[in-house]
Short mmCIF file of C-alpha atoms and ligand atoms in Angstrom, two decimals:
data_model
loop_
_atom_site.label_atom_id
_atom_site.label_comp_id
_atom_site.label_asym_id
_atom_site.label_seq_id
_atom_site.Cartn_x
_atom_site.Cartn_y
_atom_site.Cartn_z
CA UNK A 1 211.94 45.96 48.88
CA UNK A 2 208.64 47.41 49.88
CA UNK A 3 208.60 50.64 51.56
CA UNK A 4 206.71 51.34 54.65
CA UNK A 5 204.59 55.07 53.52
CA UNK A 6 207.04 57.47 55.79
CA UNK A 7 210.43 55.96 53.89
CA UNK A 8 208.68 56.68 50.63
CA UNK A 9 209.42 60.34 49.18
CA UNK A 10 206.05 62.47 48.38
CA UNK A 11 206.40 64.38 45.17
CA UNK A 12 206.01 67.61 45.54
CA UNK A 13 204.51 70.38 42.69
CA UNK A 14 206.50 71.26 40.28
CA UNK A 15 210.06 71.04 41.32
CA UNK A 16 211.93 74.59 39.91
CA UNK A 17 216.27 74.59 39.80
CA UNK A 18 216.99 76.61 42.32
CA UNK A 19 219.43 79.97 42.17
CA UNK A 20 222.23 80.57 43.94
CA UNK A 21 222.66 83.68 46.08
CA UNK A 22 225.16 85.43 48.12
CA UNK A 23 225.41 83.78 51.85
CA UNK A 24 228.63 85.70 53.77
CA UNK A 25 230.65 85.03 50.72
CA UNK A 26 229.68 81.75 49.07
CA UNK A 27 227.05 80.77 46.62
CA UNK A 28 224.62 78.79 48.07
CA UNK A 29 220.85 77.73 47.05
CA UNK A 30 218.54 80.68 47.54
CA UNK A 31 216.15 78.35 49.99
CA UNK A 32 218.92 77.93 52.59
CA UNK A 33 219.39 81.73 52.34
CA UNK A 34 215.40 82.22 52.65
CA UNK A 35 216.16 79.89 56.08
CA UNK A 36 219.71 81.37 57.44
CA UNK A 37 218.29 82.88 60.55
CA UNK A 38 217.14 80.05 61.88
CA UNK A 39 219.79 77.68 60.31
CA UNK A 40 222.28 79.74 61.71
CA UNK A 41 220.69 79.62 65.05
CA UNK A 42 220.21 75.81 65.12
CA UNK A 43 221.25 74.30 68.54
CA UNK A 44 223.97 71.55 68.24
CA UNK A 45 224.07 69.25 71.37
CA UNK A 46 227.12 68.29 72.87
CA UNK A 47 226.65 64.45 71.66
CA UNK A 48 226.03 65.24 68.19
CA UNK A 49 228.13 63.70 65.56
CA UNK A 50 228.45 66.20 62.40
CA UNK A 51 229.53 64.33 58.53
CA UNK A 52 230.60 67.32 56.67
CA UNK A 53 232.14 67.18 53.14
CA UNK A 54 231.94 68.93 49.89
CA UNK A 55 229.56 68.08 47.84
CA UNK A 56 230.13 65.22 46.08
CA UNK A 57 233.04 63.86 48.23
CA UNK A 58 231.80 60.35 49.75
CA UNK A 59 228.77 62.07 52.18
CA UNK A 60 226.85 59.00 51.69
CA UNK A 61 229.13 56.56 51.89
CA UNK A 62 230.38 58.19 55.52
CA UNK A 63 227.12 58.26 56.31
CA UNK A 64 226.50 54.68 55.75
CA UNK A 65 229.76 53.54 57.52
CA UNK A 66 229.11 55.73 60.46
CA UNK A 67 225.40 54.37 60.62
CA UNK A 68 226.59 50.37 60.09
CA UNK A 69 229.29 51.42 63.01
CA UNK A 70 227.07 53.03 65.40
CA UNK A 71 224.61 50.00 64.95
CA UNK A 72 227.40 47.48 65.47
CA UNK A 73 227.17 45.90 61.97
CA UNK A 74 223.43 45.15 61.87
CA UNK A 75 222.12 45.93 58.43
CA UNK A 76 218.36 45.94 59.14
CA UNK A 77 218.73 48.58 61.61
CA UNK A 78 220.31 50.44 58.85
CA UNK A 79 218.02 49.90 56.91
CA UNK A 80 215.04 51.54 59.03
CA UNK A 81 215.00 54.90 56.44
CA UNK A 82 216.54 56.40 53.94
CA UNK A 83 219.72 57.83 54.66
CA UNK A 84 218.81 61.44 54.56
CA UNK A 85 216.13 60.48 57.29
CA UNK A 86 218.78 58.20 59.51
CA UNK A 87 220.86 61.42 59.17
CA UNK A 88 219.37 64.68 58.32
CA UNK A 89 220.91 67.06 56.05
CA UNK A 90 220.89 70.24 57.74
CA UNK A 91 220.74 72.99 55.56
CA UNK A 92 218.47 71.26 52.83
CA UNK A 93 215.21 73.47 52.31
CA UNK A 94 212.32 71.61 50.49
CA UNK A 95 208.89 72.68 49.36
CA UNK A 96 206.23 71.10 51.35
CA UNK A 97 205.15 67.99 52.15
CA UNK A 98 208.52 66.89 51.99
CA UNK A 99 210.39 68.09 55.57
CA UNK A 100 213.77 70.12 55.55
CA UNK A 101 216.68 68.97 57.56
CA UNK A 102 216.60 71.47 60.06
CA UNK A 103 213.07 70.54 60.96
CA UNK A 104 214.08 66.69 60.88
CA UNK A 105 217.03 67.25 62.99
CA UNK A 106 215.57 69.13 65.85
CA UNK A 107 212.64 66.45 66.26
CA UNK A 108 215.65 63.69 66.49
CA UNK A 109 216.21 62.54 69.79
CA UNK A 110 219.84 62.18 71.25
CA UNK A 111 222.48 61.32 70.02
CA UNK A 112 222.02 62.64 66.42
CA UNK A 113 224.44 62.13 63.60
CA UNK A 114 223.54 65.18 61.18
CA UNK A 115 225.25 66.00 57.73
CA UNK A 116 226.07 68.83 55.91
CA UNK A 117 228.06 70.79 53.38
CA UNK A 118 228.74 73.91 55.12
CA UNK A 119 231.95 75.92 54.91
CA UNK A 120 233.60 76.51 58.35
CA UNK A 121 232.41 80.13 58.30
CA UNK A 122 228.75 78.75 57.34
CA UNK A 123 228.36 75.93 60.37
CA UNK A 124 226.18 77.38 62.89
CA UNK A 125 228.33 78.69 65.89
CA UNK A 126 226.46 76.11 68.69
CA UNK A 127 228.86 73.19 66.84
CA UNK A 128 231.65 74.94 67.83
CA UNK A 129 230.55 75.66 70.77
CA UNK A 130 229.22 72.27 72.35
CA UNK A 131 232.41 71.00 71.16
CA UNK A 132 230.48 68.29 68.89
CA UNK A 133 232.76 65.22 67.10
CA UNK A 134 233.19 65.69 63.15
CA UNK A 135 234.11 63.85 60.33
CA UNK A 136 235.01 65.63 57.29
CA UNK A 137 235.80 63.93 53.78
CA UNK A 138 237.42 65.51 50.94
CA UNK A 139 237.86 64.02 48.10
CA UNK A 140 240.30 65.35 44.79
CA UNK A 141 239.12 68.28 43.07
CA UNK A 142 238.88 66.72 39.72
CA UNK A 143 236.89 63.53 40.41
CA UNK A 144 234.99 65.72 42.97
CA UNK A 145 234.09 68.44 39.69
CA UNK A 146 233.05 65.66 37.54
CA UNK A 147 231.10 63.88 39.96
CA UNK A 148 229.04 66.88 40.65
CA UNK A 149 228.60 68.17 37.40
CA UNK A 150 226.63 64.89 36.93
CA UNK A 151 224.73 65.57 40.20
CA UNK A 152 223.34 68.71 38.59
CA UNK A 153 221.95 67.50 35.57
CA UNK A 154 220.26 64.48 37.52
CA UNK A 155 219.14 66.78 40.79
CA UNK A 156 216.19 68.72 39.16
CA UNK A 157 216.55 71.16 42.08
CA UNK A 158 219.97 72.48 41.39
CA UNK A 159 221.05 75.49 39.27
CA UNK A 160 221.08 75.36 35.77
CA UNK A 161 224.36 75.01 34.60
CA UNK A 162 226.10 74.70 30.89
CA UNK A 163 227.70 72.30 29.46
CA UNK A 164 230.94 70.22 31.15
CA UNK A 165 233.90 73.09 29.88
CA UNK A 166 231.19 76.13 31.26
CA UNK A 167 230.97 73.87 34.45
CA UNK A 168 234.22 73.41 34.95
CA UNK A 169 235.05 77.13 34.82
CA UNK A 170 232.79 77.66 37.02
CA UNK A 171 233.68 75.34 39.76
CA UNK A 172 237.35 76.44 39.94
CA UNK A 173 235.77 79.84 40.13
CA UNK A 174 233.77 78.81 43.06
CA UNK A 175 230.77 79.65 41.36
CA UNK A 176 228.84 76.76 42.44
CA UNK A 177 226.71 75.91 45.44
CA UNK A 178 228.72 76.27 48.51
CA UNK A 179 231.18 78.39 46.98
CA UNK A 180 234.62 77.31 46.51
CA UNK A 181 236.46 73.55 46.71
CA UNK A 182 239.98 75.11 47.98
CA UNK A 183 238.21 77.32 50.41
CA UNK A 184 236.23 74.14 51.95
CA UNK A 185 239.01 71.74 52.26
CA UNK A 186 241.74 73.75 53.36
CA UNK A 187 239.14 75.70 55.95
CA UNK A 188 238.50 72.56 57.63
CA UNK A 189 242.07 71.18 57.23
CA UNK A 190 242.83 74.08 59.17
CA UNK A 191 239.84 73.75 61.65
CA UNK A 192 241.17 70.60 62.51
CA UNK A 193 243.79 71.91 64.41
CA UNK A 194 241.60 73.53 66.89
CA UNK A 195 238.55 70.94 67.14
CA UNK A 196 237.85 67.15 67.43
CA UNK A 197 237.69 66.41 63.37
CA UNK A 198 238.66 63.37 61.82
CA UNK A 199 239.57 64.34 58.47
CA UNK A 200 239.38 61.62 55.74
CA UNK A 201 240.19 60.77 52.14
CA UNK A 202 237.95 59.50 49.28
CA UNK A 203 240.80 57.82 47.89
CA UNK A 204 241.63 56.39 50.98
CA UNK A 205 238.42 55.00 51.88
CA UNK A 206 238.74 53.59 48.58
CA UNK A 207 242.36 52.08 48.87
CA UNK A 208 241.53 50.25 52.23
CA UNK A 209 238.45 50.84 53.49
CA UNK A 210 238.89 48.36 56.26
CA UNK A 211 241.35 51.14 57.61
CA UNK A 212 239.07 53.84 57.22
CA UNK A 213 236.36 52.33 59.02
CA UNK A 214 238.59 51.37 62.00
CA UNK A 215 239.51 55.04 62.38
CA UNK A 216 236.23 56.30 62.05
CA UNK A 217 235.30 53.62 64.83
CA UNK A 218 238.15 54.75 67.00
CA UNK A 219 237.09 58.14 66.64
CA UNK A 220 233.76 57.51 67.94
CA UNK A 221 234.91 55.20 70.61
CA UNK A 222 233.79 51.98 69.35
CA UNK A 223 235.43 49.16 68.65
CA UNK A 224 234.50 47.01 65.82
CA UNK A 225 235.35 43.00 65.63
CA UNK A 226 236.79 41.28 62.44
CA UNK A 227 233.11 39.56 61.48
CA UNK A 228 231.51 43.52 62.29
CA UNK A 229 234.32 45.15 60.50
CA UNK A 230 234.06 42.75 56.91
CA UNK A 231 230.20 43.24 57.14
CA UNK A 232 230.57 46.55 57.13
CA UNK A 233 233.16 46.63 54.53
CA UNK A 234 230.88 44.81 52.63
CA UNK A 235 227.72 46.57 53.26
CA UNK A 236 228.92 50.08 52.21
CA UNK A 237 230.64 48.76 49.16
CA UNK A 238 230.00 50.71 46.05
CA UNK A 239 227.99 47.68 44.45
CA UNK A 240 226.29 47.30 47.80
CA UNK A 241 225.26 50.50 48.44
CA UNK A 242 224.19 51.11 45.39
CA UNK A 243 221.65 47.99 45.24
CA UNK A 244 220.72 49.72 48.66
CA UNK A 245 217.48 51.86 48.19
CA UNK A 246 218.42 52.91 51.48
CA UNK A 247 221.46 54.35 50.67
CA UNK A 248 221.01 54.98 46.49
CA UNK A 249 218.61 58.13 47.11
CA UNK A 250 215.72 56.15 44.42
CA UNK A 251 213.17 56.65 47.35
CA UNK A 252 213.44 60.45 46.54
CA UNK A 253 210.97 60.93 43.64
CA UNK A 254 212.16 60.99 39.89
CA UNK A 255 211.02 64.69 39.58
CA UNK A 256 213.84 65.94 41.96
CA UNK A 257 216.40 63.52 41.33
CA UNK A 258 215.92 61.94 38.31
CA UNK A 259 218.35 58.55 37.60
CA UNK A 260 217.39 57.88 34.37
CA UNK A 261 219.83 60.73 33.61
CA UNK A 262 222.86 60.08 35.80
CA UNK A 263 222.45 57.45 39.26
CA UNK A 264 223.02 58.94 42.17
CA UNK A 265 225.34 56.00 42.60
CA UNK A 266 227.04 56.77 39.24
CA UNK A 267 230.22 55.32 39.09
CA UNK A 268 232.50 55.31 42.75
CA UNK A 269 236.18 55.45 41.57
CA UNK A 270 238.94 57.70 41.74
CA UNK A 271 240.57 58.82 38.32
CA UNK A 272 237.29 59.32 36.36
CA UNK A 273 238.05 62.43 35.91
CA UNK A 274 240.55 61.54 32.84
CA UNK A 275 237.12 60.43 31.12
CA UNK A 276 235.90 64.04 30.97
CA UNK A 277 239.06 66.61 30.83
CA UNK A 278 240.99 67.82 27.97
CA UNK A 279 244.39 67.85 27.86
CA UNK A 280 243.80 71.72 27.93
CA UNK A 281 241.63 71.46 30.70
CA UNK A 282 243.91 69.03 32.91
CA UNK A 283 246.53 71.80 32.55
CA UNK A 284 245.07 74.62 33.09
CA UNK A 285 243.87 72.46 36.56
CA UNK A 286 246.82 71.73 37.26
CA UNK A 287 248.15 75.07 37.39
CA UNK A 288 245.47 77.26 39.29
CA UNK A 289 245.61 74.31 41.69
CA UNK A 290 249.16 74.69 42.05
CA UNK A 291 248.82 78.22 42.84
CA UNK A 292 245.54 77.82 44.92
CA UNK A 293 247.07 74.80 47.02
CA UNK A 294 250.89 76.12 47.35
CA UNK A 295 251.22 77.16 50.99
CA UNK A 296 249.31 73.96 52.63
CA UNK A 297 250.24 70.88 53.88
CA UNK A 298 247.21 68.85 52.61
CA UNK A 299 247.72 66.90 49.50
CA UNK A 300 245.00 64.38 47.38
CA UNK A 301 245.48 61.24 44.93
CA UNK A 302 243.97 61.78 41.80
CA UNK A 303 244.71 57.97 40.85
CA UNK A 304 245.31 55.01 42.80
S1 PPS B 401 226.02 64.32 48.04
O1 PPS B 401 224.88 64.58 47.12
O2 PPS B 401 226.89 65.49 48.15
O3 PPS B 401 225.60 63.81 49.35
O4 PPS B 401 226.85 63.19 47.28
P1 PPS B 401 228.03 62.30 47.92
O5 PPS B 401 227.43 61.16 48.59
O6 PPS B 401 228.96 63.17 48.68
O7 PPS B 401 228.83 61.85 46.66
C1 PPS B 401 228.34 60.95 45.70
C2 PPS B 401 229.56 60.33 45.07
O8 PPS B 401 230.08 59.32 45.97
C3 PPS B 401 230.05 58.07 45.31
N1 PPS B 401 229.79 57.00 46.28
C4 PPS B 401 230.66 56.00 46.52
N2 PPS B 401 231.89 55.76 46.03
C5 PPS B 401 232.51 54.63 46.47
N3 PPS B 401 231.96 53.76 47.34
C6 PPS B 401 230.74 53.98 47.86
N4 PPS B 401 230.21 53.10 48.72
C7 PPS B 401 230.03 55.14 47.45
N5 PPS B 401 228.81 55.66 47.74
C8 PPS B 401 228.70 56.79 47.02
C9 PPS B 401 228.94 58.22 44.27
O9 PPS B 401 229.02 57.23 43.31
C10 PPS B 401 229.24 59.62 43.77
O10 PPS B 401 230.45 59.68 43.03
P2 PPS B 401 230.53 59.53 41.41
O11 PPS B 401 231.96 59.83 41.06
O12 PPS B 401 229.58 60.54 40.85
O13 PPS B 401 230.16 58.13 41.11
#
């Protein structure tokens, strides 16, 4: 496909891993810190639609659904930009030329769809406030680990990390951008309560993703026919999507995220994770998540 010059990314100087600092209690890239006032100050509007997750969890595949919905099937329209500028990501800080999301978001007309990663206690207060829609994915803790340990070593601008058993001690310790995975999911479990989220599953998306996308639809009010809904299923298949260099992040130049290492689009299944533990790993999982998940109601497939 031949890019029109705005959908192509600009490569910047020389692209540095970032560090993580301290940002009310959880790790996050020392750029967004550099940024929080103004982050923190961003103005949601009422009709905004927020995609939150973890990193790592199915953002772009939520954001692909949410776009084919919202466009009523039509894959051209979807396929207008890449999907970080059909949906900004709103705490991502880049070096110039290339624009943050905060910057992108604010010059989006009504009615934005915006992503992020935040925390509850990191989201800026005016999404609370104006009441604004959310959709949250999780996805299990050990296909969500291994898929983002990959992520690192492909994303140039991410920390430096060690190798896979250092990782992995490190995630459970929430040592890792955006702090921990048991804080985020059971925050926003919990936030659901008290605010218009639709919470969803990884697995389940994966299990029947016709049944997904129907909720997500009836969430935002839409409602999908059979011919919209299997296009739709089909468009944001795995294999589709990741064909898709409007959806498989290749527009973003190799010196930030470089695919020769690990695709963005890197495998898409639930239970890879028994590629990469140890038996002394899986148990040692398996019983800090036991402790760290005892006293909630939200459970996760780790096979299907
Ligand atoms: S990011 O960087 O946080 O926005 O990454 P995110 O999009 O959340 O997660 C990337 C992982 O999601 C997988 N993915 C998909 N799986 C199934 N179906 C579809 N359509 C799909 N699109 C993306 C992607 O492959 C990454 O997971 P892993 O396990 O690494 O393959």
């Amino acid at each position: 496909m031949d890019l029109k010059p705005e959908q192509k990314g600009v490569a910047p100087g020389p692209f540095k891993r970032t560090v993580l600092v301290d940002c009310k209690g959880v790790p996050m890239p020392k750029e967004t810190v550099e940024h929080w006032d103004r982050i923190w100050a961003f103005q949601a509007r009422p009709d905004d639609l927020l995609i939150c997750t973890y990193p790592k969890a199915g953002t772009t595949w939520i954001q692909e659904i949410v776009d084919m919905i919202q466009n009523g099937g039509d894959a051209q329209k979807c396929a207008r930009a890449p999907t970080d500028k059909r949906i900004p990501y709103l705490e991502l800080c880049l070096p110039k030329p290339l624009s943050s999301g905060l910057e992108d978001a604010e010059a989006m007309p009504s009615p934005r769809t915006i992503k992020s990663h935040f925390s509850v206690q990191l989201l800026p207060p005016s999404f609370w406030e104006q009441n604004c829609k959310m959709i949250y994915v999780a996805r299990n803790i050990k296909d969500n680990a291994v898929s983002y340990f990959h992520f690192h070593l492909m994303n140039k601008g991410m920390p430096e990390i060690g190798p896979w058993d250092q990782f992995l001690q490190d995630f459970i310790a929430g040592k890792v951008a955006y702090g921990s995975w048991f804080d985020h999911v059971r925050g926003w479990w919990k936030a659901k309560d008290r605010h218009p989220i639709l919470y969803l599953f990884y697995e389940d998306m994966k299990k029947d993703p016709a049944q997904e996308i129907q909720k997500v639809a009836k969430f935002l009010g839409l409602e999908l026919s059979e011919s919209v809904l299997s296009k739709i299923v089909q468009h944001t298949s795995f294999e589709s999507m990741k064909a898709n260099p409007m959806a498989n992040y290749s527009t973003v130049p190799s010196s930030i995220l470089d695919h020769t290492v690990s695709p963005f689009m890197r495998k898409g299944i639930v239970g890879d994770w028994k590629e990469h533990f140890t038996v002394a790993q899986n148990e040692q999982f398996d019983d800090i998540y036991a402790q760290k998940m005892r006293d909630t109601s939200l459970t996760f497939q780790t096979q299907l």
